[in-house]
Coordinates of C-alpha atoms and ligand atoms in Angstrom, one line a residue:
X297 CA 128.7 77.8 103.0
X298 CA 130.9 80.7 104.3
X299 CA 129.2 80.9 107.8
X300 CA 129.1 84.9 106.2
X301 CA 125.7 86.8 106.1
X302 CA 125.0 87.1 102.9
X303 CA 124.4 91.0 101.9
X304 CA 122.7 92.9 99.1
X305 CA 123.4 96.3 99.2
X306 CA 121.3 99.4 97.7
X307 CA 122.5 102.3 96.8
X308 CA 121.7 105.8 94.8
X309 CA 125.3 107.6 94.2
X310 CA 128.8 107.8 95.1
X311 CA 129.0 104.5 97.7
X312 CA 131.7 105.7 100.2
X313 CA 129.4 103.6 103.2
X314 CA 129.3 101.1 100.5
X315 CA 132.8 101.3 100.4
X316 CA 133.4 101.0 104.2
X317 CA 131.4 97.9 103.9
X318 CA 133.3 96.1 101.3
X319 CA 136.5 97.0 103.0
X320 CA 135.0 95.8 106.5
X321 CA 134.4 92.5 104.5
X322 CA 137.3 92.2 103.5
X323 CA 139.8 92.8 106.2
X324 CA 137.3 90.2 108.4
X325 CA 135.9 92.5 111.0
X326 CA 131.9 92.2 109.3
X327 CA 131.4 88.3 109.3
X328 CA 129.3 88.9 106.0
X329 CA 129.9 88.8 101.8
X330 CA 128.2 91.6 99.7
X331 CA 126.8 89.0 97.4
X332 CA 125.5 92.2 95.0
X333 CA 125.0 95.9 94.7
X334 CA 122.1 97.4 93.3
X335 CA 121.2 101.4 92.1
X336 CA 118.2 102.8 91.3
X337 CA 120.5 105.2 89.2
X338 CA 122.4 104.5 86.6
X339 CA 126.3 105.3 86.4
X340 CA 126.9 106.0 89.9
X341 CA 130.1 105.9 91.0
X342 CA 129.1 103.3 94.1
X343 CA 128.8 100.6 90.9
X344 CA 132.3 101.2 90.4
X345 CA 133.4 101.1 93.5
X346 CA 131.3 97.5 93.3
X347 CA 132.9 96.5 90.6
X348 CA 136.5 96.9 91.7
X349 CA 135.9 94.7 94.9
X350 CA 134.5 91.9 92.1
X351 CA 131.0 92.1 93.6
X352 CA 127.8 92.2 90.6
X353 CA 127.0 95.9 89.6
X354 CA 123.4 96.0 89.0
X355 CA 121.4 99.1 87.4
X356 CA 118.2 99.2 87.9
X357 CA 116.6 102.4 87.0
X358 CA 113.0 103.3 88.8
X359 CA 112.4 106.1 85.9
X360 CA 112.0 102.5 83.2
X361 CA 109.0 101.5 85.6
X362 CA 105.2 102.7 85.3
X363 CA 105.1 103.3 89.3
X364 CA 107.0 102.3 92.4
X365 CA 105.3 99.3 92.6
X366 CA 106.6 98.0 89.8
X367 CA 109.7 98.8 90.6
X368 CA 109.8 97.5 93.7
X369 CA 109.0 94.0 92.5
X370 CA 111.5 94.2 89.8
X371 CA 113.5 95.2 92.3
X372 CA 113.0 92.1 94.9
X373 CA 113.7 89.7 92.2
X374 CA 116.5 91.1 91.7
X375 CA 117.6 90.9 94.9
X376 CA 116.4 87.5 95.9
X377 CA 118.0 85.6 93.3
X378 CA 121.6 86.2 95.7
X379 CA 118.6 85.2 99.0
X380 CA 120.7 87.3 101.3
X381 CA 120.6 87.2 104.7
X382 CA 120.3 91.7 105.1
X383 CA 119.3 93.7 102.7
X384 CA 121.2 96.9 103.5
X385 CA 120.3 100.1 102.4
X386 CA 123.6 102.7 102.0
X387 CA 122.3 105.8 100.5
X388 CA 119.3 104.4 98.9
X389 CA 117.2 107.0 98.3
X390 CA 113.9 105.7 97.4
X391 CA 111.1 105.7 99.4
X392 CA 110.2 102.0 99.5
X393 CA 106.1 101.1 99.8
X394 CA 104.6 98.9 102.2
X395 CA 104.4 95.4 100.8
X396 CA 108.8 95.7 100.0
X397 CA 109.3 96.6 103.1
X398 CA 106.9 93.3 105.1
X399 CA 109.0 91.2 102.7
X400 CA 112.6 92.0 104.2
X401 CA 110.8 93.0 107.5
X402 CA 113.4 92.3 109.9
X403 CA 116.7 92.2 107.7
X404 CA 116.5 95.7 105.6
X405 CA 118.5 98.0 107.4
X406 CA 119.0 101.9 106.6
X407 CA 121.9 104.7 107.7
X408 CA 120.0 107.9 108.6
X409 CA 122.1 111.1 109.0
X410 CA 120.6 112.6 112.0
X411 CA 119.9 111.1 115.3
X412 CA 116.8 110.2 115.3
X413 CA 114.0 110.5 115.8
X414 CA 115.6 113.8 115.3
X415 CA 115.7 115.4 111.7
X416 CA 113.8 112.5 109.7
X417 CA 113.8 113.4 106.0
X418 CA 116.5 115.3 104.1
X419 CA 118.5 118.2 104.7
X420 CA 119.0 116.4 108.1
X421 CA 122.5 119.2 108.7
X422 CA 121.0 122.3 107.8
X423 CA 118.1 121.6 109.9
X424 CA 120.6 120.4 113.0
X425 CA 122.4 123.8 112.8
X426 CA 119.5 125.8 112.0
X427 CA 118.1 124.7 114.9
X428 CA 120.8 125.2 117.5
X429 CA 122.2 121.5 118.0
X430 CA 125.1 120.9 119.9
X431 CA 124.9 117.2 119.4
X432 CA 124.2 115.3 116.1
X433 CA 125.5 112.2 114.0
X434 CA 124.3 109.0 112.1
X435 CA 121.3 106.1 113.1
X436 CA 120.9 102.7 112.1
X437 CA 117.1 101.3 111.9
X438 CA 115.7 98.4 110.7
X439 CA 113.5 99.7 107.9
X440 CA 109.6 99.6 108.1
X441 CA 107.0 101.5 106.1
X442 CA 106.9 104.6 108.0
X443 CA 109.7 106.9 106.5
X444 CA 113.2 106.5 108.8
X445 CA 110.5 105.8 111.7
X446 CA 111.8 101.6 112.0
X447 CA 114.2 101.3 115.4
X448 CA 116.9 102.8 115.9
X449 CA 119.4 100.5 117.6
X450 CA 123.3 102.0 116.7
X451 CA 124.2 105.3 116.1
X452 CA 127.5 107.6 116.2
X453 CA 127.5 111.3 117.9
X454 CA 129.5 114.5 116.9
X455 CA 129.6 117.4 118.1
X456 CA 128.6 120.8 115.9
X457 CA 131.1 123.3 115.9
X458 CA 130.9 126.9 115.8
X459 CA 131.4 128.1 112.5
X460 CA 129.8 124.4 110.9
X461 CA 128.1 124.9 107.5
X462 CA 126.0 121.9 106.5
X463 CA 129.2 120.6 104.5
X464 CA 131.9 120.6 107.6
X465 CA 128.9 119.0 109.8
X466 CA 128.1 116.3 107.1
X467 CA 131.3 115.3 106.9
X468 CA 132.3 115.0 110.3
X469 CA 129.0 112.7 110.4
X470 CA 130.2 110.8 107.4
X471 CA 133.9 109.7 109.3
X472 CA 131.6 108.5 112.0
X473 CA 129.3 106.4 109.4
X474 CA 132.1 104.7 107.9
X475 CA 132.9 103.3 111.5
X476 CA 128.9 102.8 112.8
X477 CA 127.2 100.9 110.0
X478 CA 130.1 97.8 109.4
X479 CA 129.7 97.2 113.2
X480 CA 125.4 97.7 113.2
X481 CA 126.0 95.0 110.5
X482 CA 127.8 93.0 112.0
X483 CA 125.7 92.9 115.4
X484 CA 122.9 91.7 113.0
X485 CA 125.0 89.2 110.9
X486 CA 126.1 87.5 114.2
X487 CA 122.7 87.5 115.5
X488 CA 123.1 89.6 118.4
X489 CA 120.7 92.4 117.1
X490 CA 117.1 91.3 116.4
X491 CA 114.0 92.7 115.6
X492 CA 111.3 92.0 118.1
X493 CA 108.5 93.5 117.0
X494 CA 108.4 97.3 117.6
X495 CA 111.2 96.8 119.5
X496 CA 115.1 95.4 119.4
X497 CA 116.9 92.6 121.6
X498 CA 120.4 93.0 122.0
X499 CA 121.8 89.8 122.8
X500 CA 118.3 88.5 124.0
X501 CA 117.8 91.5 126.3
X502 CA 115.3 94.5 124.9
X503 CA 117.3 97.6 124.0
X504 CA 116.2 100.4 126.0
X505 CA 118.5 103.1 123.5
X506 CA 120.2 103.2 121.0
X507 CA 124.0 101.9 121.2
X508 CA 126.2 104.4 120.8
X509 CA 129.7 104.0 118.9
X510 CA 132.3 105.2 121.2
X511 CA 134.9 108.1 119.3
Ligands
LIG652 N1 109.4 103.0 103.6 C1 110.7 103.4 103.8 N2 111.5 103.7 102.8 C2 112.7 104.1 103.0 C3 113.2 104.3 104.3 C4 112.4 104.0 105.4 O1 112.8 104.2 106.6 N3 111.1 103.6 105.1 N4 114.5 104.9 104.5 C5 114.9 105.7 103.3 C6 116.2 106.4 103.3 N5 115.9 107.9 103.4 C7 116.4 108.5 104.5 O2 117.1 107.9 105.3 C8 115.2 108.6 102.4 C9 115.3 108.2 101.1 C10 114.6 108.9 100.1 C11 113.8 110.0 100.4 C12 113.0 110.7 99.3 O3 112.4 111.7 99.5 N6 113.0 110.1 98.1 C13 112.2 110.6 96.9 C14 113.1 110.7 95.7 C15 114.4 111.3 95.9 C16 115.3 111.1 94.7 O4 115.0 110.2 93.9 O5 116.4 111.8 94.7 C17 111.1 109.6 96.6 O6 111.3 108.3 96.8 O7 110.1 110.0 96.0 C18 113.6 110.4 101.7 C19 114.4 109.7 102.7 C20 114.9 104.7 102.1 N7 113.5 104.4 101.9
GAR653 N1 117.9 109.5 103.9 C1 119.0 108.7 103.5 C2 120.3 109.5 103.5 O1 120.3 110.7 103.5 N2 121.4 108.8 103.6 C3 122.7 109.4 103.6 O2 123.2 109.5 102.2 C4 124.6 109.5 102.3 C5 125.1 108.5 101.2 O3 126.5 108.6 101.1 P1 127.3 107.4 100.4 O4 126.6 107.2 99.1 O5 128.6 108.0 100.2 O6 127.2 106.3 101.3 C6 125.1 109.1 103.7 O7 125.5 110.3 104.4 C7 123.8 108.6 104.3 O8 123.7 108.8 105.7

């Protein structure tokens, strides 16, 4: 035994919060392993990525499944052969049905691009700038059946400049992902994040809002 969390991460496409994972693995400052990585898309560059840090490449594509259901158990096993301790979600972009998400209830863990409850859904930077923001940036939540609606308990601000277009904005948010979701990991892999029903303890203590990365 390591004394690591043990990790399974999810992903969709190109992996760079995949990436800042591994390299937070590796340089010691996330007391975890990613024991796997699995897509739902096949030939993404994230499974490269997961290859070159030695860590299993999985494919597994929801389109060969009759319905989400059957993916989603297909998709469990999967996972739970490595029994990790988080299952962590990095650009994963399937919406996951009730029964997956009881199963990891309390260690699945997603990286929203808004700061929510602002700007659930997609498009999250267009809809920040279309609607006047001077604030926005990146939440952690531990992932329940209601669509980015689990709690919140890290997240990263930037500001939005004048002159942003939805590609400047997202990539300012990105810088700050990198940084945010190795450390929300890490709170959770040392036990100092739990969930607590609705709610979150932060080292014991119920977390009133969200902590926020300083820049
Ligand atoms: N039950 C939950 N599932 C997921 C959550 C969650 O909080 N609860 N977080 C999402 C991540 N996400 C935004 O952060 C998100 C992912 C996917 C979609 C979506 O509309 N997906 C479509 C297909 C899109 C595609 O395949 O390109 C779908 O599943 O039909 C919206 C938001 C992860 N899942
Ligand atoms: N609704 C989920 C969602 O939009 N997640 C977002 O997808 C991107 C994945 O990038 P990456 O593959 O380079 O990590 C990230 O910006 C993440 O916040």
């Amino acid at each position: 035994m390591s004394g690591k969390a043990g990790l399974v991460v999810l992903i969709s496409g190109r992996g760079s919060n995949l990436q800042s994972i591994l390299d937070a693995c590796a340089d010691g400052s996330l007391a975890a392993e990613v024991r796997a990585v699995i897509s739902n898309r096949p030939g993404v560059y994230g499974l490269e990525r997961a290859r070159a840090a030695g860590v299993p490449a999985l494919e597994l594509d929801h389109r060969d499944f009759a319905d989400r259901a059957s993916f989603e158990a297909a998709l469990a096993e999967r996972i739970d052969r490595y029994a990790p301790d988080l299952v962590i979600l990095a650009g994963f972009m399937r919406i996951l049905e009730t029964g997956f998400c009881q199963h990891y209830r309390g260690r699945m863990l997603n990286i929203h691009p808004s700061l929510l409850p602002k700007f659930r859904g997609t498009h999250t930077h267009e809809r920040a700038i279309a609607a006047g923001e001077t604030e926005h940036g990146a939440s952690i939540h531990f992932v329940t059946p209601e669509l980015d609606g689990g709690p919140v308990f890290a997240q990263a601000v930037v500001p939005v400049l004048a002159g942003d277009d939805a590609d400047t904005l997202a990539a300012r948010v990105l810088e700050q992902e990198h940084r945010l979701y190795p450390q929300a990991i890490d709170w959770c892999a040392r036990g100092r994040v739990r969930l607590d029903g609705d709610g979150v303890l932060f080292d014991g203590e119920p977390l009133q809002q969200p902590r926020r990365l300083t820049p």
